[in-house]
Coordinates of C-alpha atoms in Angstrom, one line a residue:
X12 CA 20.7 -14.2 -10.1
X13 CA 21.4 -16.7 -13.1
X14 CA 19.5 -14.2 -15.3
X15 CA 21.7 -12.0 -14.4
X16 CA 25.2 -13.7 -14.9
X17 CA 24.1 -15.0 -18.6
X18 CA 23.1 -11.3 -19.5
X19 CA 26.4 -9.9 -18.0
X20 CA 28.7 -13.1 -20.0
X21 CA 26.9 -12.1 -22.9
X22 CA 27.7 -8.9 -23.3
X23 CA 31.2 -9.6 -22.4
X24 CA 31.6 -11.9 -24.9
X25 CA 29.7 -9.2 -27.6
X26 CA 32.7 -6.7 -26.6
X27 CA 35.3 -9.0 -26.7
X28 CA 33.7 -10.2 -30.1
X29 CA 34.0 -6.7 -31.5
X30 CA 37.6 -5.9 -29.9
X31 CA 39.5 -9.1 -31.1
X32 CA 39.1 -9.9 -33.8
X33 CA 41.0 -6.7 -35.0
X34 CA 43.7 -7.8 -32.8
X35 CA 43.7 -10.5 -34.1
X36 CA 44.1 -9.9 -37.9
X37 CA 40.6 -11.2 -38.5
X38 CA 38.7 -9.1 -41.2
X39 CA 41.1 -7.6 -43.1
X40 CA 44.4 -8.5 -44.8
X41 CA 47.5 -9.2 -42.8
X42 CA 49.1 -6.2 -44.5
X43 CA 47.1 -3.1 -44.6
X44 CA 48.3 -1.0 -47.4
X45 CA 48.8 2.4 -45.9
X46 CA 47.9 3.7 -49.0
X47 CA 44.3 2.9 -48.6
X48 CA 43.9 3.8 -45.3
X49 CA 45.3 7.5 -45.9
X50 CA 42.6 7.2 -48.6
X51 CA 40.0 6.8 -46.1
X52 CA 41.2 9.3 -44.1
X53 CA 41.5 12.0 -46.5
X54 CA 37.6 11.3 -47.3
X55 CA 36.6 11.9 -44.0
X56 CA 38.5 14.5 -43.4
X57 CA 37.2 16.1 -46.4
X58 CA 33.4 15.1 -44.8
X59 CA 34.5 17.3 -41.5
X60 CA 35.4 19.9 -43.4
X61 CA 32.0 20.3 -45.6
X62 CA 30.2 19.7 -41.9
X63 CA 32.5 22.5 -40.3
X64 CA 31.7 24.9 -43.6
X65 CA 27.7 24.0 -42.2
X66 CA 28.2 24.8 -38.8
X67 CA 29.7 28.1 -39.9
X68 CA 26.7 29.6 -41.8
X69 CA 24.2 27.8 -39.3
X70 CA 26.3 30.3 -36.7
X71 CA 26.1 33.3 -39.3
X72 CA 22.3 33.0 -39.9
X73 CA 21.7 33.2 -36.1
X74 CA 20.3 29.2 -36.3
X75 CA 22.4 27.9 -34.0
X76 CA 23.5 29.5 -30.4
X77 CA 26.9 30.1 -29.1
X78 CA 27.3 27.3 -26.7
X79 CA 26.2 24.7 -29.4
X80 CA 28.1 25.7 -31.8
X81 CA 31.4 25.5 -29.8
X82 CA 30.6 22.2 -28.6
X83 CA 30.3 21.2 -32.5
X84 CA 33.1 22.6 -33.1
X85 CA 34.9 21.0 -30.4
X86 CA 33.6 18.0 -31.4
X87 CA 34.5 17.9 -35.4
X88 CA 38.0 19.4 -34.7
X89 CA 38.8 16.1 -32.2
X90 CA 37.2 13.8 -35.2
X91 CA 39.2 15.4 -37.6
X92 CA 42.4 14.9 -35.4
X93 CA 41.8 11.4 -35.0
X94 CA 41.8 10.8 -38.5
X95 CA 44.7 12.6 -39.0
X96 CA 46.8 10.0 -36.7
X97 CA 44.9 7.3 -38.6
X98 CA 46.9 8.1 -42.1
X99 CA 50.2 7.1 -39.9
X100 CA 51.4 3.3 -41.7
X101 CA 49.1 0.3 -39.9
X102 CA 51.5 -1.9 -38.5
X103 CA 50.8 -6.0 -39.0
X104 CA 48.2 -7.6 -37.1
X105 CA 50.3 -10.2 -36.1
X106 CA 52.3 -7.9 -33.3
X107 CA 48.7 -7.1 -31.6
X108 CA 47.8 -10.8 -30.8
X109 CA 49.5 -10.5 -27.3
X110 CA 47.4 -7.5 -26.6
X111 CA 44.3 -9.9 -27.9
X112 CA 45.3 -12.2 -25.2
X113 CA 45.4 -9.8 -22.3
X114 CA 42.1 -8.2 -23.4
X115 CA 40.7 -11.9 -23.4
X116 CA 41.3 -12.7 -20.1
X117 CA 41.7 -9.1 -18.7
X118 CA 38.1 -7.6 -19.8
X119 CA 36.1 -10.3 -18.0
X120 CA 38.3 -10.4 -14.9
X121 CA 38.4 -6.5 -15.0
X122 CA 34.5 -7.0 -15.1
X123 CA 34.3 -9.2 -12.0
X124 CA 36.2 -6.8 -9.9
X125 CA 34.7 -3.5 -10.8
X126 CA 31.5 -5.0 -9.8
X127 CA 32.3 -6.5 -6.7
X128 CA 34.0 -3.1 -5.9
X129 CA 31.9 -0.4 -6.5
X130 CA 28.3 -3.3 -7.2
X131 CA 25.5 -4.4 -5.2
X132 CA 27.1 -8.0 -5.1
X133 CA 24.0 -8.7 -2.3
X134 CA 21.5 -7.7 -4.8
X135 CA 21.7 -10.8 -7.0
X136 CA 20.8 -13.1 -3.5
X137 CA 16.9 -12.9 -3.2
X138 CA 17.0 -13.3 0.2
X139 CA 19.0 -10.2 1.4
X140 CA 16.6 -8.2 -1.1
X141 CA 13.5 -9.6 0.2
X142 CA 11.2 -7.3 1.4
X143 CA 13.6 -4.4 1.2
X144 CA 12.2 -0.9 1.1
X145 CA 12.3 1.0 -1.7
X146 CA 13.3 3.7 -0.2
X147 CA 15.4 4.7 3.0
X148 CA 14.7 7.3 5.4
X149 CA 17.7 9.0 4.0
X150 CA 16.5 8.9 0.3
X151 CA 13.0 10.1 1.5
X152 CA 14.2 13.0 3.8
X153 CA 16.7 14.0 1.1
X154 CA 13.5 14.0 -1.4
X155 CA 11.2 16.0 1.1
X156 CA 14.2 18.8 1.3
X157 CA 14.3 18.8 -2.3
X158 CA 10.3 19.3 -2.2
X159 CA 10.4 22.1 0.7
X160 CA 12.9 24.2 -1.0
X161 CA 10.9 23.9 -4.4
X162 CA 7.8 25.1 -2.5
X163 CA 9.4 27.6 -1.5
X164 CA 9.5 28.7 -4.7
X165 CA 6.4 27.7 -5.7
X166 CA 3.5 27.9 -2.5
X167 CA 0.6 27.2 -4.6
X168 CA 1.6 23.8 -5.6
X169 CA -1.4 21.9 -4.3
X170 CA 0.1 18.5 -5.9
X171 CA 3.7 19.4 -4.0
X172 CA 1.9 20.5 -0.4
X173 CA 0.0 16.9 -0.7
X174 CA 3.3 14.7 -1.7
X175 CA 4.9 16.8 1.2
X176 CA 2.3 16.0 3.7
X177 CA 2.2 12.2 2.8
X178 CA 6.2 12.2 2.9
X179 CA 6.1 13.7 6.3
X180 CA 3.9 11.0 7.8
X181 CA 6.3 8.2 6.2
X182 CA 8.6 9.9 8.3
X183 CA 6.0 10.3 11.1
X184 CA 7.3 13.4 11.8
X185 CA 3.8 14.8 12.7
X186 CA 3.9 18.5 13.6
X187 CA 5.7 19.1 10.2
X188 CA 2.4 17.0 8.2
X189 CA 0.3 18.6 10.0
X190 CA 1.4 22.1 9.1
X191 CA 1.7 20.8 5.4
X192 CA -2.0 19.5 5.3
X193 CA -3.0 23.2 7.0
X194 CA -1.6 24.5 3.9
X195 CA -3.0 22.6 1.7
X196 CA -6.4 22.6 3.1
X197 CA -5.5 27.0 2.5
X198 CA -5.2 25.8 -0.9
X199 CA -8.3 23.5 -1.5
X200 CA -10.7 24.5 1.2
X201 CA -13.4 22.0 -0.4
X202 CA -11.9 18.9 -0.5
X203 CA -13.3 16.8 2.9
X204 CA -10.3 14.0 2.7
X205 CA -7.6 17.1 3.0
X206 CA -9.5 18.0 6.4
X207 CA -9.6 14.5 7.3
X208 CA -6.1 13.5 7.3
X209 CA -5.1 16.6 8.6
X210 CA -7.4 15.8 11.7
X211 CA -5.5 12.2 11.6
X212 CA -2.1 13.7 12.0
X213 CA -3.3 15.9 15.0
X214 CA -4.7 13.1 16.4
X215 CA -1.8 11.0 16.2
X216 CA 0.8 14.0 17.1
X217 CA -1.6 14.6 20.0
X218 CA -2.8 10.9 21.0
X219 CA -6.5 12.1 21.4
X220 CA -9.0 12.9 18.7
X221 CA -10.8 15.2 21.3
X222 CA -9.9 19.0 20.9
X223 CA -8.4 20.4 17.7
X224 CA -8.4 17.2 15.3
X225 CA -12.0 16.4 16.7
X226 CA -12.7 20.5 15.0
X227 CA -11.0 19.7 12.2
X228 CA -12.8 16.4 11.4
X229 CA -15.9 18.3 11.9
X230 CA -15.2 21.2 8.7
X231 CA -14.7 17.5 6.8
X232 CA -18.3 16.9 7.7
X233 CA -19.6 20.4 6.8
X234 CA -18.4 19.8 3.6
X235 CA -19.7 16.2 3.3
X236 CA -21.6 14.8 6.1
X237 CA -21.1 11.4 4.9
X238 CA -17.7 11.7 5.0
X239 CA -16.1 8.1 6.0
X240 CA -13.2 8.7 7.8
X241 CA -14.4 12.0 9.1
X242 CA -17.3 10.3 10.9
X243 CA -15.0 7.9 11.9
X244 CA -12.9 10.3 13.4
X245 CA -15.4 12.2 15.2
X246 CA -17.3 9.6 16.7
X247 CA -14.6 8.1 18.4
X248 CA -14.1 11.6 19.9
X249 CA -17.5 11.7 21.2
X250 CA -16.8 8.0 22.7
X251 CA -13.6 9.3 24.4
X252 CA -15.9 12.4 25.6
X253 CA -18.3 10.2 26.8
X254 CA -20.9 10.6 24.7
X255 CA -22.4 7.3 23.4
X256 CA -25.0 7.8 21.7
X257 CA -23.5 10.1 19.5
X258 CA -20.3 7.7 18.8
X259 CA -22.9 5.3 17.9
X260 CA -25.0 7.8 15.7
X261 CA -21.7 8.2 14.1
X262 CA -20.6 5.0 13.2
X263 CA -24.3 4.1 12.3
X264 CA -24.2 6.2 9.0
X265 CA -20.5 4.6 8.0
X266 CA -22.7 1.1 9.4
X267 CA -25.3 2.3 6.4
X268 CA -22.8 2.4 3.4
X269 CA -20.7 -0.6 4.0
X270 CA -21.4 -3.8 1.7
X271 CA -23.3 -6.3 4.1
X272 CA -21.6 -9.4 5.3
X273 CA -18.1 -7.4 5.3
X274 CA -15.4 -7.6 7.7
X275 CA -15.5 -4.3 8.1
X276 CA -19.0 -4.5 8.9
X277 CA -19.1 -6.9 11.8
X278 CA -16.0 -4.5 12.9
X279 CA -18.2 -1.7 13.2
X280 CA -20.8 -3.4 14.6
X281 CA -18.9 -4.5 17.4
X282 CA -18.0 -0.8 17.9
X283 CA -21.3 0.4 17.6
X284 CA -22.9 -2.1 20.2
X285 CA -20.1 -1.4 22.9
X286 CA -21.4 2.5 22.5
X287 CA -25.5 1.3 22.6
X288 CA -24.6 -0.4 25.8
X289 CA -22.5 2.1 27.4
X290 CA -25.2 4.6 26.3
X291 CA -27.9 2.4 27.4
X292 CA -29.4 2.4 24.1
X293 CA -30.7 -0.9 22.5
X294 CA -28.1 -3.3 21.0
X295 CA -28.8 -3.7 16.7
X296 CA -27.3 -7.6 17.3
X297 CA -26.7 -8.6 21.5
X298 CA -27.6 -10.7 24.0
X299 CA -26.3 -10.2 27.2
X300 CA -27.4 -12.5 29.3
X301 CA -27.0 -16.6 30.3
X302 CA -30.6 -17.1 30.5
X303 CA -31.3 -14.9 27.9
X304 CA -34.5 -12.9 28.0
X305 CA -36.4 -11.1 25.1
X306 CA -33.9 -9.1 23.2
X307 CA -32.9 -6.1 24.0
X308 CA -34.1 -4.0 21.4
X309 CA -37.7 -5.6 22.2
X310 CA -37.5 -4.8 26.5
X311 CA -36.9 -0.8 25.2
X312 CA -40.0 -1.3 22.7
X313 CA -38.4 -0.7 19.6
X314 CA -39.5 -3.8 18.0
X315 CA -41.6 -6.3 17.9
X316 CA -41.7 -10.1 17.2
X317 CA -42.0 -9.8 14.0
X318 CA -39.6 -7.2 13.0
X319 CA -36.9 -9.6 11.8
X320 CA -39.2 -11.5 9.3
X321 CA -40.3 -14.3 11.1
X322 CA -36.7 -15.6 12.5
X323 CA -37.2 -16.9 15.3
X324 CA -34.5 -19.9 16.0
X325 CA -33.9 -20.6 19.8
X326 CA -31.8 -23.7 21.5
X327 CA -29.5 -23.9 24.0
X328 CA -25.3 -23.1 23.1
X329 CA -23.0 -25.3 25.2
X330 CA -19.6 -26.0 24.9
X331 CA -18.0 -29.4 24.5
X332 CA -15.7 -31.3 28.0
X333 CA -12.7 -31.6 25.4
X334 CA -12.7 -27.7 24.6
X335 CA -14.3 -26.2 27.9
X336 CA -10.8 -25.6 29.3
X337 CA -9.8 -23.8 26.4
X338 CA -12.6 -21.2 26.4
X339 CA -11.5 -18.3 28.4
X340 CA -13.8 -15.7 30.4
X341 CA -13.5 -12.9 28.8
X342 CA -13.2 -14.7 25.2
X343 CA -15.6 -13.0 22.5
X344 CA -18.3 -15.7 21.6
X345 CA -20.1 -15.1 18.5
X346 CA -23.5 -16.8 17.5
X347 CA -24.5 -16.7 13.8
X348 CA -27.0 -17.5 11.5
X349 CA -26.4 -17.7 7.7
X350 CA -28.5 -19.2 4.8
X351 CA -27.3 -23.0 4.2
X352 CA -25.7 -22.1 1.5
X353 CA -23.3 -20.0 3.4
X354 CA -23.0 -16.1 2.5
X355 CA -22.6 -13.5 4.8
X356 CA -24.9 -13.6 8.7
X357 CA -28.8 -13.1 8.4
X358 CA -28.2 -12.0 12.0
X359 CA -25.9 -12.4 15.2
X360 CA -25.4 -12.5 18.7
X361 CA -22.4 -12.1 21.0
X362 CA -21.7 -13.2 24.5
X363 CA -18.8 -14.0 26.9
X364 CA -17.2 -16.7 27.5
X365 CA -18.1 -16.6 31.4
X366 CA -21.9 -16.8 30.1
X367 CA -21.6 -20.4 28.8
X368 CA -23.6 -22.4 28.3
X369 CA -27.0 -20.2 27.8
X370 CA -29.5 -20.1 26.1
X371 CA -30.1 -18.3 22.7
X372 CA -33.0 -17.2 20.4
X373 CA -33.3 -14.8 17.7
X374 CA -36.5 -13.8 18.2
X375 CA -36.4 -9.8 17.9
X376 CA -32.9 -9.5 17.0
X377 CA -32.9 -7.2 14.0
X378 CA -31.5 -8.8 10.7
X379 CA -28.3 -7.7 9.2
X380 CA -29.6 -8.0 5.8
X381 CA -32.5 -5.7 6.1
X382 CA -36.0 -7.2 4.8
X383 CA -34.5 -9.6 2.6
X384 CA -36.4 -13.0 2.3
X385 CA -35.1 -15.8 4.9
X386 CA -33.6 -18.6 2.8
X387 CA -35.9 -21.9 3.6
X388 CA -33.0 -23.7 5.3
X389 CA -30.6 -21.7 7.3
X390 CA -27.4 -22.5 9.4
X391 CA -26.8 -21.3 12.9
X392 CA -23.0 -21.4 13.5
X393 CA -21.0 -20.5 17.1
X394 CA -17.4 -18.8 17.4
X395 CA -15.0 -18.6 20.1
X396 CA -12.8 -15.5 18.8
X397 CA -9.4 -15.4 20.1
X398 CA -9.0 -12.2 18.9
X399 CA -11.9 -10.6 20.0
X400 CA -13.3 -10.1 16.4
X401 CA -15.9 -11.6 14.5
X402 CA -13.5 -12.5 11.4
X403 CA -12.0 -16.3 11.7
X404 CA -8.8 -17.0 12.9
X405 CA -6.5 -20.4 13.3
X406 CA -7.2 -20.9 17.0
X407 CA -10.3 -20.1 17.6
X408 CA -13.5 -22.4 18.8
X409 CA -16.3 -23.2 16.5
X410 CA -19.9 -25.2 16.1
X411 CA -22.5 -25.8 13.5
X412 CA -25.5 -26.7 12.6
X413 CA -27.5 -26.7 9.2
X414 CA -30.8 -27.6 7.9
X415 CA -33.0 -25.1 10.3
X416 CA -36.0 -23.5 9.6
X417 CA -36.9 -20.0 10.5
X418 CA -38.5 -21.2 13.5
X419 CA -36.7 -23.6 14.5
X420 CA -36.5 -24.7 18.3
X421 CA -34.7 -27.0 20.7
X422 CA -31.6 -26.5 18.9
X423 CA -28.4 -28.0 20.7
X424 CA -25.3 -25.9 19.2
X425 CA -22.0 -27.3 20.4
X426 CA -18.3 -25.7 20.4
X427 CA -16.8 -28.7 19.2
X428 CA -14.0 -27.9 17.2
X429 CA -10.7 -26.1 16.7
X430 CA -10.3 -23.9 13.6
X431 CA -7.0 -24.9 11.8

């Protein structure tokens, strides 16, 4: 706001500077001689004329169209009548300094008022602009009007069909995107991301991804099979559908291409376990039990003890008398381990907190980082999640304990701490 205000006295002041001083008398005798200001006049008037003589053969050689040239016209015959009325006799300066005074003080209080009458006096407070759209609804539904009636005009505009779709869904007005991204996908009928929002919007119009958007998703994948959101899409169909394995199979190729370590990655893990277990198919990182037996992916005979390169730490997980009250049943508890020097998990486990304490081991569980070697010291680390999710959040219940070896045994890991 005080940015503003300098600029705004500033270029008052740079008008005021320009009109006074004329007032004034400043500049130029006290006296003008009329003589020399008729002289001045008659030069430019003689100027007009030469430019007028221009304009005239301009319009006879055809250089210069109709409308142009009677807006020149216009234009040299008002010049040349104001310099006419300037070769009337200047009267002194001296009789103008009361008008100096009341453009003085009238321009900047003129300037104050205009502003605060037809201004955006709330704009200079950054508080009553903070986090302000850009746009409102108005604006945007006035700009997707605009767009329709220009598609009208022009149906092949695959860059106006795809601003129109996306305006749409600002508006959430989901029937009209969706018919938008049908005619764009008309329009580019190889691009997978045009089929896979479209089967977004008739998902959320619909509130299931089963039926038509669960269709739609599926042309993404025919063009790409790899397609991120589209296998998103489609495999939570198959979880609503009950089919978990193929929700799992789903999510297990976006799993694949994710950097390891991610959020995003121990998001979709979590999914992908929930649809092993309600598939009965073996968990890639769970234990579900308080006396916890071989893994699960080892009682199915899909791997062996030495599958995970040689990982093996076991001990017992309890949770400190201070904090026990504050570990609810159905809280998400996360067991990790991580090299010492931190980095994303080597593996994990994930129980409830009804199953406190247990017992752990990693013998079996398969690695999150593939067949990478196992640092020489690692860190097995315990999380309470509030939320439900792996990621860390203030509030949730957490333990540690570094300097293990692969093998490690006996190890006592304690929730023992709230995270700030």
């Amino acid at each position: 706001m005080i940015t503003f205000l300098i600029v705004a006295g500033l270029l008052v002041a740079g008008a005021l500077l320009l009109v006074l001083p004329p007032l004034l008398g400043r500049g130029r005798h006290v006296a003008s001689p009329a003589a020399a200001d008729a002289a001045q006049a008659e030069t430019a008037l003689a100027v007009l004329r030469e430019q007028l003589a221009d304009l005239e053969a301009e319009r006879a050689a055809g250089t210069v169209d109709e409308a142009s040239y009677a807006r020149s016209r216009e234009e040299l015959e008002r010049r040349a009548l104001d310099e006419g009325q300037s070769m009337a006799p200047v009267a002194r300066a001296g009789v103008s300094r009361g008008w100096a005074l009341a453009v003085g003080l009238g321009v900047p209080v003129l300037a104050v008022l205009g502003y605060l009458a037809v201004g955006t006096p709330d704009a200079l407070d950054p508080q009553k602009v903070a986090g302000r759209q850009t746009f409102t609804t108005e604006q945007i539904k006035g700009m997707v009007g605009t767009l329709t009636a220009r598609l009208e005009k022009e149906p092949d505009n695959v860059e106006g069909w795809a601003m129109l779709a996306r305006s749409w869904l600002v508006l959430e007005n989901y029937p009209e995107a969706a018919k938008a991204y049908a005619r764009l996908a008309e329009l580019i009928p190889d691009n997978p991301d045009v089929f896979a929002d479209w089967a977004d919007v008739v998902a959320a119009q619909s509130g299931s991804v089963m039926g038509e958007a669960d269709e739609i998703a599926a042309r993404a994948l025919a063009i790409d099979p790899d397609h991120p959101k589209a296998l998103a899409l489609t495999g939570t169909a198959a979880y609503q559908r009950g089919d978990y394995a193929g929700a799992a199979a789903r999510w297990e190729r976006i799993l694949a291409r994710v950097p390891p370590g991610s959020d995003i990655e121990r998001q979709l893990l979590d999914s992908v376990n929930d649809a092993r277990g309600k598939g009965g198919l073996p968990l890639l990182a769970a234990a579900p039990a308080k006396q916890m037996p071989p893994p699960v992916a080892m009682q199915r005979g899909s791997a062996t003890a030495g599958d995970n390169g040689g990982l093996k730490i076991a001990g017992r997980l309890e949770v400190a008398p201070a904090l026990s009250a504050q570990v609810a049943p159905d809280d998400a508890v996360f067991v990790f381990v991580r090299g010492g020097a931190g980095g994303p998990p080597v593996a994990a486990l994930r129980f409830k907190g009804s199953d406190l304490p247990l017992d752990f081991s990693f013998d079996g569980v398969q690695r999150m980082n593939g067949n990478a070697p196992l640092p020489a010291q690692l860190a097995v680390a315990v999380r309470v999640s509030k939320s439900g999710q792996p990621m860390a959040s203030p509030g949730d219940l957490e333990g540690r304990v570094d300097g293990l070896a692969p093998d490690a045994s006996g190890v006592v890991l304690k929730v023992e701490r709230v995270r700030q």
